[in-house]
XYZ file of C-alpha atoms in Angstrom:
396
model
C 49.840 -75.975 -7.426
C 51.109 -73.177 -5.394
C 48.027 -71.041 -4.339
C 47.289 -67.535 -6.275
C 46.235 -64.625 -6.234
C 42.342 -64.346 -6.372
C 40.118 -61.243 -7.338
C 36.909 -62.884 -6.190
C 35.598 -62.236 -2.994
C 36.955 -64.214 -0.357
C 33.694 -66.212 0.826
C 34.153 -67.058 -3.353
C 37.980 -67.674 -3.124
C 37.513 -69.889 -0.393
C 34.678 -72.153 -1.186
C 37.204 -73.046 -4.757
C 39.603 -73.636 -2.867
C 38.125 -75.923 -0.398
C 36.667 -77.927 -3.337
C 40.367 -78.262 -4.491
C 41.401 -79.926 -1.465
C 38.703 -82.352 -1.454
C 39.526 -82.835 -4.935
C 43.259 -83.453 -4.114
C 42.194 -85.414 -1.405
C 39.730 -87.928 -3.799
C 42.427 -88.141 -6.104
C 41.757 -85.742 -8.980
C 44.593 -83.851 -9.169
C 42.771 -82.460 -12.352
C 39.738 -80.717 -11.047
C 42.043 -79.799 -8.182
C 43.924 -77.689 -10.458
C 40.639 -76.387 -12.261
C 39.199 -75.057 -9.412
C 42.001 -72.901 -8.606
C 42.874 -72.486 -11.891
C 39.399 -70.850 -11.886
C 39.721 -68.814 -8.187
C 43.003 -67.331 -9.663
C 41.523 -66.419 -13.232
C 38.365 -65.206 -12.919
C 36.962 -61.456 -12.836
C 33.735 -59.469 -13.667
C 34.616 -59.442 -17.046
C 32.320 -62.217 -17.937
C 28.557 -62.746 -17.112
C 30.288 -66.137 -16.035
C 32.916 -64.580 -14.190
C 29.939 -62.238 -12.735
C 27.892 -64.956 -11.383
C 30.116 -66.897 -9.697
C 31.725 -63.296 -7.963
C 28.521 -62.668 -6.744
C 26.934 -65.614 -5.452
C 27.318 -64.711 -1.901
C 27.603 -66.935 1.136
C 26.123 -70.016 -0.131
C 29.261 -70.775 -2.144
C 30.193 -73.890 -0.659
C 26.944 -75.092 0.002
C 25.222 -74.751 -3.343
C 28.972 -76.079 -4.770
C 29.416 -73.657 -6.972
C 33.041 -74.414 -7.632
C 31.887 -78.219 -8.734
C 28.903 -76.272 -10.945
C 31.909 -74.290 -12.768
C 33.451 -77.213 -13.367
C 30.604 -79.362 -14.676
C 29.903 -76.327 -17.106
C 33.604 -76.084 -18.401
C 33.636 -80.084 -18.627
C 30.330 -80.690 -20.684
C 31.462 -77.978 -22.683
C 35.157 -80.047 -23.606
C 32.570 -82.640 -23.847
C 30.515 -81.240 -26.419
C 32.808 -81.195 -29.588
C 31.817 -77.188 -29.539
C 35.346 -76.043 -27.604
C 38.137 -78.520 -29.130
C 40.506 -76.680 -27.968
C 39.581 -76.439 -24.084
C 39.315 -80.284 -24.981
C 42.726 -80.694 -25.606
C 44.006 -79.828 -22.191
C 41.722 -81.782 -21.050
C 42.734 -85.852 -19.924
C 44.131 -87.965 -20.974
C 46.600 -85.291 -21.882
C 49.310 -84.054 -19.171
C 48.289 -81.443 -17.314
C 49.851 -78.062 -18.273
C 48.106 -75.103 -15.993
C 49.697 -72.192 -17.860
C 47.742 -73.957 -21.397
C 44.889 -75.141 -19.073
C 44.227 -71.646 -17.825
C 44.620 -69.312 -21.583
C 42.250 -72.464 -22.905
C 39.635 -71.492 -20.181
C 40.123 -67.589 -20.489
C 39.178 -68.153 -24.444
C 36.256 -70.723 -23.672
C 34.933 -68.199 -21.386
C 35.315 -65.491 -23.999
C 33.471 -67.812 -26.866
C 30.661 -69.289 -24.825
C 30.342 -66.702 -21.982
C 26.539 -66.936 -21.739
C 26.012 -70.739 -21.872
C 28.674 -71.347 -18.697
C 27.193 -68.555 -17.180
C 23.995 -70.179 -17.447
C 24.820 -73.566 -16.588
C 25.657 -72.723 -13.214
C 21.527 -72.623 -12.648
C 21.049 -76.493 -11.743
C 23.365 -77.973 -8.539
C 25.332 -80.618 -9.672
C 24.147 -83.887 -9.994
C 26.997 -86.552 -9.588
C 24.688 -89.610 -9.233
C 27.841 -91.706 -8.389
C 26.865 -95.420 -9.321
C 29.623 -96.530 -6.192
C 27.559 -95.407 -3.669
C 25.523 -97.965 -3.860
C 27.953 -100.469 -2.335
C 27.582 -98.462 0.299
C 23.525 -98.288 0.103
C 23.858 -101.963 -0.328
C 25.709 -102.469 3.068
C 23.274 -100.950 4.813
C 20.269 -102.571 3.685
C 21.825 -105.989 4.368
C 21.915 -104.462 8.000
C 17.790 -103.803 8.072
C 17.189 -106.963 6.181
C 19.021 -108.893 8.819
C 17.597 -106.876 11.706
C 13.803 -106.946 10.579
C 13.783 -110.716 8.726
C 11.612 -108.541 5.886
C 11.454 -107.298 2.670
C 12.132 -103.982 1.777
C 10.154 -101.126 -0.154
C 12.755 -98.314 -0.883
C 12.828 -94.751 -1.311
C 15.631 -92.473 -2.486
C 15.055 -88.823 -2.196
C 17.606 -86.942 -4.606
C 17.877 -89.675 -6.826
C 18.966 -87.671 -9.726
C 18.344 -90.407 -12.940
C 17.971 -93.350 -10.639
C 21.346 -94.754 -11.440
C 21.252 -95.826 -7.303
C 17.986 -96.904 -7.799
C 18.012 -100.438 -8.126
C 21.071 -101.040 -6.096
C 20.023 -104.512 -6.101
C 20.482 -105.303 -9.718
C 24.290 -104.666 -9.653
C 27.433 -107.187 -9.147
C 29.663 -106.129 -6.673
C 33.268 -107.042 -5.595
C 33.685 -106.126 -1.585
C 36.572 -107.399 -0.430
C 34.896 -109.788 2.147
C 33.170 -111.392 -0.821
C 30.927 -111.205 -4.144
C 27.280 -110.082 -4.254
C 24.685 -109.744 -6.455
C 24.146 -111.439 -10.242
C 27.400 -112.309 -11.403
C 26.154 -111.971 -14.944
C 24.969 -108.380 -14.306
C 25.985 -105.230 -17.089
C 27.602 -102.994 -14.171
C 29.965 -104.342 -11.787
C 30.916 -102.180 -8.940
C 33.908 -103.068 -6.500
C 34.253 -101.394 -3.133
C 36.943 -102.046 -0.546
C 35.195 -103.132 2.900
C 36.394 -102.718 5.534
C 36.472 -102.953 9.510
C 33.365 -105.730 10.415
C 30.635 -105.557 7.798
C 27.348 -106.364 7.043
C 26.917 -110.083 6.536
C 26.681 -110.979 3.087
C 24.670 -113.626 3.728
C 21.258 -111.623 4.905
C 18.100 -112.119 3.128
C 17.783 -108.922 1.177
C 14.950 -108.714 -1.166
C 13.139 -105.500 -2.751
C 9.793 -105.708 -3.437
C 9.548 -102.148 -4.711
C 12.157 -99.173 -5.927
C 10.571 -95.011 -6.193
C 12.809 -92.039 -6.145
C 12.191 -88.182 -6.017
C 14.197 -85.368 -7.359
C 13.387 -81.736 -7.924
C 15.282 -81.731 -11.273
C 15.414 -85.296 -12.306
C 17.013 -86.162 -14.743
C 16.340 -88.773 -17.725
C 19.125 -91.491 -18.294
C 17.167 -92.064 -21.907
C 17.507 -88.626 -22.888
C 21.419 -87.684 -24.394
C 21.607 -83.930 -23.420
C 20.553 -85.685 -19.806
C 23.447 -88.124 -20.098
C 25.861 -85.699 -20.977
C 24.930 -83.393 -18.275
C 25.837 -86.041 -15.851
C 29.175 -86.728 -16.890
C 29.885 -83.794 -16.915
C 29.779 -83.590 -13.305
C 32.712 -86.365 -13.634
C 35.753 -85.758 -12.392
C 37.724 -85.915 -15.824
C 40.903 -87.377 -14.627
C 39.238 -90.198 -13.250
C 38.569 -92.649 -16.643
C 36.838 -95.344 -14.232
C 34.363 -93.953 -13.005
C 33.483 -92.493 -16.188
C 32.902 -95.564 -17.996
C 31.283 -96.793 -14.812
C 28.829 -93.786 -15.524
C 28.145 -94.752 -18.870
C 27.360 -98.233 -18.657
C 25.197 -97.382 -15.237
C 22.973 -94.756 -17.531
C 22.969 -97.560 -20.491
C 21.108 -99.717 -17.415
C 18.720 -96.985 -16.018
C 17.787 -96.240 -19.562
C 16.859 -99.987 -20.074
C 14.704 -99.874 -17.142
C 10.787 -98.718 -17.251
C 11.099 -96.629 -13.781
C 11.872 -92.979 -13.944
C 12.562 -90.631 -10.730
C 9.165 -88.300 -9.353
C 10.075 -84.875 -9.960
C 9.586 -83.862 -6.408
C 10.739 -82.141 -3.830
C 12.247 -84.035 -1.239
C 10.238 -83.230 2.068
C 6.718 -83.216 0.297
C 7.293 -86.648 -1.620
C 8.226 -88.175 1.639
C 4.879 -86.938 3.313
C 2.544 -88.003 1.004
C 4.554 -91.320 0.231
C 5.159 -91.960 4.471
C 1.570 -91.514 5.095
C 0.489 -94.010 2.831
C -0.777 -97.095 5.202
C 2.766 -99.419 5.546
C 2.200 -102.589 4.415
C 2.352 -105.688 7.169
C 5.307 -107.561 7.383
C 7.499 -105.206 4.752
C 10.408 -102.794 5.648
C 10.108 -99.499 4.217
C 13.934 -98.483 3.517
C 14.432 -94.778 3.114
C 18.289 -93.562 2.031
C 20.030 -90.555 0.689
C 23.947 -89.886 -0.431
C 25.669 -86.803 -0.682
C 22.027 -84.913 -1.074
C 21.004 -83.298 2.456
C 23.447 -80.571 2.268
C 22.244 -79.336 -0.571
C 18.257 -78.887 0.685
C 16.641 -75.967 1.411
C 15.960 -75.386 5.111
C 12.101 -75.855 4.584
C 12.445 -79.014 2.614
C 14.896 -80.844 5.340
C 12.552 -79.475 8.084
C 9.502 -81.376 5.932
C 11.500 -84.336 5.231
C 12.591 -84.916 9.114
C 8.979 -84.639 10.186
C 7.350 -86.849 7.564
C 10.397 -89.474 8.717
C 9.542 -88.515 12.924
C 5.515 -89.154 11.724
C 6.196 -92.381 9.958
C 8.492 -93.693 12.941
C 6.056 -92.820 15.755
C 3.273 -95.155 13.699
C 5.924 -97.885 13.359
C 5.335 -101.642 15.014
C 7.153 -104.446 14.452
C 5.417 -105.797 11.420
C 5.816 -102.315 9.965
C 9.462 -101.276 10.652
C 11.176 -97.634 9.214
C 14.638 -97.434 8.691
C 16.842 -94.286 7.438
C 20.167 -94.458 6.144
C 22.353 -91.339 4.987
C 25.654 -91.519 3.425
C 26.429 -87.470 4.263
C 29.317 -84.936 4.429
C 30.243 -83.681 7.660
C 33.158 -81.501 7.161
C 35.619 -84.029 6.545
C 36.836 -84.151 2.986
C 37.985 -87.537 2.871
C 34.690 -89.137 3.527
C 31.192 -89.043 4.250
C 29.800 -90.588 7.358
C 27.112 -93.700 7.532
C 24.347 -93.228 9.569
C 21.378 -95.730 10.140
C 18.231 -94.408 12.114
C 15.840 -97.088 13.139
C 12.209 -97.390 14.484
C 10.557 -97.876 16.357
C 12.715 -96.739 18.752
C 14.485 -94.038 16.415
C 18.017 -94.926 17.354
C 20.256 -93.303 15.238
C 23.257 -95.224 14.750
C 26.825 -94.633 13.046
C 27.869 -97.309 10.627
C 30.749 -96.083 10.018
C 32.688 -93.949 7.101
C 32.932 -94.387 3.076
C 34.765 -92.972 0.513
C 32.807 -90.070 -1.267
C 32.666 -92.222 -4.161
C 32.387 -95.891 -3.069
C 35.603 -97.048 -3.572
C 35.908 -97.916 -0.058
C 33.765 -98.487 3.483
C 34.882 -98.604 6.972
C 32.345 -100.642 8.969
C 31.873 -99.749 12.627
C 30.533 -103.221 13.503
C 26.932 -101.972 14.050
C 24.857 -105.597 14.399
C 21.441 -104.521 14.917
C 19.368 -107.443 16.459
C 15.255 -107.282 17.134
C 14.125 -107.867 20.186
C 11.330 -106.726 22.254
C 10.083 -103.726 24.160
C 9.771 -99.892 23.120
C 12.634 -100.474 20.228
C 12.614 -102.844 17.498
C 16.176 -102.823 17.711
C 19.321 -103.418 20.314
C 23.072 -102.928 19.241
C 25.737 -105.249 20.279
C 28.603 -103.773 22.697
C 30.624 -102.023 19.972
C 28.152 -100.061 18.378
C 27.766 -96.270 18.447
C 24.986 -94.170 19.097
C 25.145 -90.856 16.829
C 26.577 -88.566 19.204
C 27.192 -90.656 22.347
C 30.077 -89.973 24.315
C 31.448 -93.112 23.254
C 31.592 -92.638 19.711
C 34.714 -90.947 18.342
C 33.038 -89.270 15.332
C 29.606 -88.626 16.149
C 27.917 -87.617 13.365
C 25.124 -84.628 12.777
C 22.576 -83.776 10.844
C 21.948 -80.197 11.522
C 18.451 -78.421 10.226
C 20.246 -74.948 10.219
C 23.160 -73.693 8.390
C 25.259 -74.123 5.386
C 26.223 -77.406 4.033
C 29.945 -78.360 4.446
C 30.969 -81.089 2.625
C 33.296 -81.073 -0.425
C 29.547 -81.794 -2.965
C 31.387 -84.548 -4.688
């Protein structure tokens, strides 16, 4: 689509347009088209149109171009707007229809779009966890021990029990071959062993808006925030909430840094991992709560021993829209490690070779010859975690 036009502000313009290459880029050519469909179309005309103008430079953080496109999706989704519906997949794409379909959708149901753009979106993607999976084979191999595991931004827990799912990888099968939800991920480069003795003795999540998989107008609201063109993951989505749903566990509503302190300062118990992990989450954290959530983490690791190990993996943006990086921190010791890169939603991982061994001394853990510190000169992407500033990724 040849790029038009856009009375928004530029800081506005920008952060749609951004979201359309990263769409582009993850192979929705769909949303891709929305979003600028959107920058091109939209004025002050409309208390939706409004919002969005003035939202200011927090754009692209707070992904408000993937918030106007959950709204216009769960609307098509609804049965309320059949005709925004039908330019919607499977049918061909046809921007001059897409964008008069939008332009009357907006005109009919002005305040509810408007006000869906409240909540961040909430993707949940169920292919992540081949990724989460990866590396807690790593700290399962490295520590010998069981794991308790925490997820902070766990939405409705469909990553929750990463554990419980069948997986295809490439290298190999994994997991209960009889299980509902069957995830396959491409690995890549020299992975985590397969054969590693990963047991969970325990599963808890937090989210600040979490969301029910038992509840429908829940379940809607997440697929909403599914790319539409992309019919897989979709009906991965569905069967993933039929599973959470099944399941007694619900996510804390929480936010992030506080339910790390108070869970973190429990007493560890001997001779058990604790496993903490978050995907495509950190960017969009307020300052305060990543400041909280980084201390609670630095408080927990300093208390570490060998019996009571901490590990830390995030599956984050870092500018690039093609992926997110993998990054393992470990204590004691409170190496930070890169892992390597995945696809934004799981459908592949490129291992860095990271073999994390224990041994003895100040650091539970030594790296053979071809792993990467975070930020070493000898890594080719480091990969950072700033406190400060905007978010950058692509929010997927």
């Amino acid at each position: 689509m040849t790029k038009r036009h856009s009375r928004l502000p530029d800081e506005i313009a920008n952060a749609f347009d951004f979201q359309a290459k990263a769409c582009r880029d993850l192979a929705s050519p769909f949303t891709a088209a929305l979003c600028e469909t959107l920058a091109a179309g939209l004025d002050e005309r409309s208390a939706f149109g409004r919002r969005i103008s003035s939202w200011g430079p927090r754009a692209k953080a707070d992904a408000l171009a993937l918030r106007a496109c959950g709204a216009l999706h769960f609307l098509a989704r609804s049965g309320k707007a059949p005709k925004l519906a039908a330019v919607y997949p499977p049918d061909a794409l046809d921007e001059a229809r897409l964008a008069r379909e939008i332009a009357r959708a907006i005109e009919a149901h002005d305040d509810f779009l408007a006000g869906f753009l409240d909540r961040p979106p909430q993707t949940n993607e169920t292919g992540r966890s081949s990724v989460i999976l990866g590396g807690a084979l790593i700290v399962a191999a490295a520590t010998g021990l069981p794991l308790e595991t925490f997820e902070i931004g766990a939405s409705a827990g469909l990553n929750l029990h990463f554990d419980r799912y069948a997986y295809d990888l490439g290298v190999g099968a994994f997991g209960d071959p009889s299980a509902p939800l069957r995830l396959a991920c491409d690995w890549r480069g020299e992975a985590p062993s397969l054969d590693a003795p990963l047991q969970i003795v325990s599963h808890a999540g937090c989210d600040v808006d979490p969301l029910d998989p038992g509840e429908a107008e829940h379940r809607a609201r997440l697929l909403a925030y599914v790319w539409p063109d992309q019919s897989e993951r979709l009906a991965r989505m569905e069967t993933a909430l039929a599973c959470a749903a099944a399941r007694p566990e619900r996510v804390e509503r929480a936010d992030a840094g506080d339910w790390l302190a108070a869970r973190l300062a429990a007493p560890p118990t001997r001779n058990v991992a604790r496993f903490v992990y978050h995907t495509v989450v950190w960017q969009y954290l307020p300052l305060e709560t990543k400041r909280r959530a980084t201390a609670a983490l630095e408080a927990a690791g300093a208390a570490t021993s060998r019996e009571t190990p901490l590990a830390r993996l995030q599956m984050e943006a870092d500018g690039d829209t093609r992926s997110a990086a993998l990054t393992l921190t470990l204590w004691p010791g409170g190496e930070s490690l890169a892992l390597g890169r995945a696809d934004f939603h799981g459908r592949w991982a490129e291992w860095s070779g990271v073999v994390p061994h224990p041994c003895g001394g100040a650091s539970l853990f030594h790296t053979c010859a071809r792993a990467k510190l975070v930020g070493a000169s000898t890594s080719t992407e480091p990969t950072r975690f700033p406190l400060a500033g905007a978010g950058n990724g692509s929010g997927t």
